[in-house]
PDB file of C-alpha atoms in Angstrom:
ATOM      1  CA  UNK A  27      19.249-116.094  44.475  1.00 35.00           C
ATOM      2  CA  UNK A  28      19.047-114.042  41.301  1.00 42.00           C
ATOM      3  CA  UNK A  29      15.784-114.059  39.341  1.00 49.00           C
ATOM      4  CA  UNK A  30      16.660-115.822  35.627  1.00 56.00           C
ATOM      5  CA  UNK A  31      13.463-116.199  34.745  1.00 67.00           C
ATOM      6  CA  UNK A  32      12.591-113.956  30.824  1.00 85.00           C
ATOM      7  CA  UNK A  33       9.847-111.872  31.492  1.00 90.00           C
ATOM      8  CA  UNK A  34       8.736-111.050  28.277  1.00 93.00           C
ATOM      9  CA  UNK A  35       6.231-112.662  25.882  1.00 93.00           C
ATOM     10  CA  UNK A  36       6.411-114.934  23.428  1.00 93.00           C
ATOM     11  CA  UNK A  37       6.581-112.215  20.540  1.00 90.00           C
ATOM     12  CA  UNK A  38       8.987-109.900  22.602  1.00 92.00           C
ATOM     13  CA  UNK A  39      11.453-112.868  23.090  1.00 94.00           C
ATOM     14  CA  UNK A  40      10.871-114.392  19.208  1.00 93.00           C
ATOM     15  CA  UNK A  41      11.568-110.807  18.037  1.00 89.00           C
ATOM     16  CA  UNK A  42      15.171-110.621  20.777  1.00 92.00           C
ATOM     17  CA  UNK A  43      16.310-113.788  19.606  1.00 93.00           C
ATOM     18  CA  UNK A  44      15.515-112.963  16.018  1.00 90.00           C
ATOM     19  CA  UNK A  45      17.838-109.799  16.659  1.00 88.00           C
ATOM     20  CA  UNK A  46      20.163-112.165  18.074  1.00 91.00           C
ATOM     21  CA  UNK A  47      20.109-114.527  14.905  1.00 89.00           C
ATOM     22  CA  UNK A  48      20.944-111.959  12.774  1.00 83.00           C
ATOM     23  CA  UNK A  49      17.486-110.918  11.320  1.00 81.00           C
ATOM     24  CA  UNK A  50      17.051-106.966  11.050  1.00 72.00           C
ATOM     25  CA  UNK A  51      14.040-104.942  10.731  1.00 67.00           C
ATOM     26  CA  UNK A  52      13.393-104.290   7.381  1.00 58.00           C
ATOM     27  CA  UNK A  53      11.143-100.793   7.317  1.00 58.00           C
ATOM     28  CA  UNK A  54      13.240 -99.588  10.382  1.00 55.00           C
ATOM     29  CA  UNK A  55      15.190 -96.743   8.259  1.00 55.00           C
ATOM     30  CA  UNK A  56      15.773 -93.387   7.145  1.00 55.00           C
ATOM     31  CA  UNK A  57      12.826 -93.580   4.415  1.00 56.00           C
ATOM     32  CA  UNK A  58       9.908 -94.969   6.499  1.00 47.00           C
ATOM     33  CA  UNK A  59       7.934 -92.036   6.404  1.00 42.00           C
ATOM     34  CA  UNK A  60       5.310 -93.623   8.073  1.00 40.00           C
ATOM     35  CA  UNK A  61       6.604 -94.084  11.228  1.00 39.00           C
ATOM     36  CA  UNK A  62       5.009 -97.241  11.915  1.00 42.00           C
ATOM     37  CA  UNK A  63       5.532 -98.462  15.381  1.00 45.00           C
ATOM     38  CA  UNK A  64       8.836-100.937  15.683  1.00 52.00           C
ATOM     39  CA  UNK A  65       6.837-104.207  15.771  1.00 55.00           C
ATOM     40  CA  UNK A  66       4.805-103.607  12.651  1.00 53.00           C
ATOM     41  CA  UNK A  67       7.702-103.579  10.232  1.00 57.00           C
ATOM     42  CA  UNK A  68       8.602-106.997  11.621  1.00 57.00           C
ATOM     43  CA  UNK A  69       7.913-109.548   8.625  1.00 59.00           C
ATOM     44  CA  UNK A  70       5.583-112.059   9.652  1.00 59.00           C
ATOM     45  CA  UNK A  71       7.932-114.926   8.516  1.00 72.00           C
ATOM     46  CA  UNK A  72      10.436-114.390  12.154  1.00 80.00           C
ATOM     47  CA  UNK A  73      10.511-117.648  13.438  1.00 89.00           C
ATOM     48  CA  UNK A  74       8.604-118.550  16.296  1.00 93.00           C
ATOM     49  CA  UNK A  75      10.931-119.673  18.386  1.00 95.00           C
ATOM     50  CA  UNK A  76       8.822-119.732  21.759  1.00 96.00           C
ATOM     51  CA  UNK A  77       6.351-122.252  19.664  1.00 96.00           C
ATOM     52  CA  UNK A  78       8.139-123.971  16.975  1.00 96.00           C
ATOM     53  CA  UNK A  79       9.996-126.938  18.130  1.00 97.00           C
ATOM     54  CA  UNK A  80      12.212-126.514  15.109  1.00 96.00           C
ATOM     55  CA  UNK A  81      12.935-123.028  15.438  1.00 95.00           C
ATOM     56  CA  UNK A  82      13.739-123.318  19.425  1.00 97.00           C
ATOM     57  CA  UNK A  83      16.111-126.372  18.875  1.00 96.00           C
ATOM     58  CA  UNK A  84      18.012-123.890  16.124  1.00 95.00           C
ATOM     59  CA  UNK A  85      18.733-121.565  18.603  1.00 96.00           C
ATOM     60  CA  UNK A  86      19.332-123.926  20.848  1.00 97.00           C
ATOM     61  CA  UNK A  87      22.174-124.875  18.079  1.00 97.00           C
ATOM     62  CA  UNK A  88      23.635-121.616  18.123  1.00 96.00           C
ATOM     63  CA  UNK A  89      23.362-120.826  22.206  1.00 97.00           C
ATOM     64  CA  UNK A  90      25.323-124.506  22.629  1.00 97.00           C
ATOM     65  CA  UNK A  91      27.531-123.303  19.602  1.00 96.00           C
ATOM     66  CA  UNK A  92      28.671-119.951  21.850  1.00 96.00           C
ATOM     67  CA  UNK A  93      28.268-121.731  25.429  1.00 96.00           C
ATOM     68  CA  UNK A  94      27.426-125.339  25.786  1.00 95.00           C
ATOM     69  CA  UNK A  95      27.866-125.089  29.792  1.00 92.00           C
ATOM     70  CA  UNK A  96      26.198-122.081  30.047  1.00 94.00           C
ATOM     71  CA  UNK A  97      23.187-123.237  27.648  1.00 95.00           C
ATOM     72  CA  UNK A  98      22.546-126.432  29.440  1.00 93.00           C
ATOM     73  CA  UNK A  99      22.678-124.359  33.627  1.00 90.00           C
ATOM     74  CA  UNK A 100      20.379-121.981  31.453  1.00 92.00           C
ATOM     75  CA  UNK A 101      18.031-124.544  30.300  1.00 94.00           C
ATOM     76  CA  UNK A 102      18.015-126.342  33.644  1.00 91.00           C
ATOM     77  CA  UNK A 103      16.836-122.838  35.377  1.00 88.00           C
ATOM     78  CA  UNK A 104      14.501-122.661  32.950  1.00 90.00           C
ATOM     79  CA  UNK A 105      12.896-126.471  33.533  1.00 88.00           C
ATOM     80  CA  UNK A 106      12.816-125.894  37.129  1.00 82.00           C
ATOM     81  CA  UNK A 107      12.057-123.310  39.843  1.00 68.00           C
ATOM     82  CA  UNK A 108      15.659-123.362  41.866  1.00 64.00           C
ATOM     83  CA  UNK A 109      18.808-123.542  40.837  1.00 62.00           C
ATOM     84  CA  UNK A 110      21.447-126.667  40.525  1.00 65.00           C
ATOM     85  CA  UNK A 111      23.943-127.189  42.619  1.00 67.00           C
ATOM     86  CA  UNK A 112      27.435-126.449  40.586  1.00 65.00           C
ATOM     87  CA  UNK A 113      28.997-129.126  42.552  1.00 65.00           C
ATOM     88  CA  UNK A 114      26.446-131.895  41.874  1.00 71.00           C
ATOM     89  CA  UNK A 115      26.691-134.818  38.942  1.00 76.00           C
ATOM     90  CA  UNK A 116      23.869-134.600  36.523  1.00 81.00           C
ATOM     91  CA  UNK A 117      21.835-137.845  36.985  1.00 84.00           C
ATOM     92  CA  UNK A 118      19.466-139.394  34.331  1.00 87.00           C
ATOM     93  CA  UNK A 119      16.625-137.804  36.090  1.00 84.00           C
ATOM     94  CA  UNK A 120      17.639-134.477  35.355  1.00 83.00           C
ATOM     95  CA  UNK A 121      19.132-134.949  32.228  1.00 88.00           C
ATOM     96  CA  UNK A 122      15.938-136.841  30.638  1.00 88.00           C
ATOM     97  CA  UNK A 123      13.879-133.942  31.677  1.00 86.00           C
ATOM     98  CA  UNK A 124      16.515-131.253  30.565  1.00 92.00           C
ATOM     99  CA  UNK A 125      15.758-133.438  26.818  1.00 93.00           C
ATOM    100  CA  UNK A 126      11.589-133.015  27.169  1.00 92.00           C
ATOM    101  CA  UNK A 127      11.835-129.471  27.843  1.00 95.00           C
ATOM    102  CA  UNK A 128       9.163-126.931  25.590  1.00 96.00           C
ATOM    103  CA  UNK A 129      10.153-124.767  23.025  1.00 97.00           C
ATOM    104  CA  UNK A 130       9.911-121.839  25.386  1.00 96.00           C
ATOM    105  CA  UNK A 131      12.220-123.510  27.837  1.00 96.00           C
ATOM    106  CA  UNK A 132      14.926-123.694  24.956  1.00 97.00           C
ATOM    107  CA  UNK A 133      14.124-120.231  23.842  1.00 97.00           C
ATOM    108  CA  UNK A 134      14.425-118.278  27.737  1.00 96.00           C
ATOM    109  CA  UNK A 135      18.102-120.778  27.776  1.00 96.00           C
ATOM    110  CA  UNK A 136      19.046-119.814  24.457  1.00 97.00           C
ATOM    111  CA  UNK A 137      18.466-116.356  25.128  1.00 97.00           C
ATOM    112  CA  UNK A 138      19.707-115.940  28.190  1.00 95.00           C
ATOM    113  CA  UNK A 139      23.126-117.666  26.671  1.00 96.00           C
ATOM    114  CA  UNK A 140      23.261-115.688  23.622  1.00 96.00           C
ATOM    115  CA  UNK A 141      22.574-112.359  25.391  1.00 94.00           C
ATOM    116  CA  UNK A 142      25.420-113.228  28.112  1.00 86.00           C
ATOM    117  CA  UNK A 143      22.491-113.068  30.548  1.00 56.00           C
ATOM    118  CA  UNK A 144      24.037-115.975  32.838  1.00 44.00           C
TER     119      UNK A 144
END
């Protein structure tokens, strides 16, 4: 079985999906004379999507948006150690947990979706 799991922290995976959403860097350019390191021109306001119930179910809007099916087999890898059997009928077992899963849970589906990782 292939390994799904997103090994990256929570700010590493906030900062992909922000990338993902659209948000850019704003000090990454040709007059940043600095040279700050990547992360430190990263405004502070990025969502935390790997924390923030609110955030995570927004990019869970967007990931079911591109790829409902693909969203929800990512989200169920995410909730649980194996994979799902394509061939099997979701019951109300798995679906109720699917519905409690963390913000983190939604944020490794959404970005797996949204990054065509599946």
């Amino acid at each position: 079985m292939i390994d799904m799991s997103v090994n990256m922290t929570d700010q590493q995976l906030n900062r992909a999906l922000a990338e993902l959403m659209g948000w850019r860097n704003f000090k990454e350019d040709e007059h940043n004379v600095w040279g700050a390191p990547p992360d430190d021109g990263w405004s502070n306001s990025l969502p935390r999507y790997c924390t923030d119930p609110a955030a995570s179910l927004e990019v869970q809007a967007k990931a079911i948006e591109l790829d409902r099916v693909a969203y929800v087999n990512n989200l169920y890898e995410a909730c649980y150690e194996f994979k799902r059997d394509k061939d099997s009928a979701w019951d109300e077992i798995n679906i109720a947990f699917l519905l409690n899963a963390s913000p983190r849970q939604r944020t490794e589906a959404a970005y797996l979706t949204l990054s065509n990782r599946d």
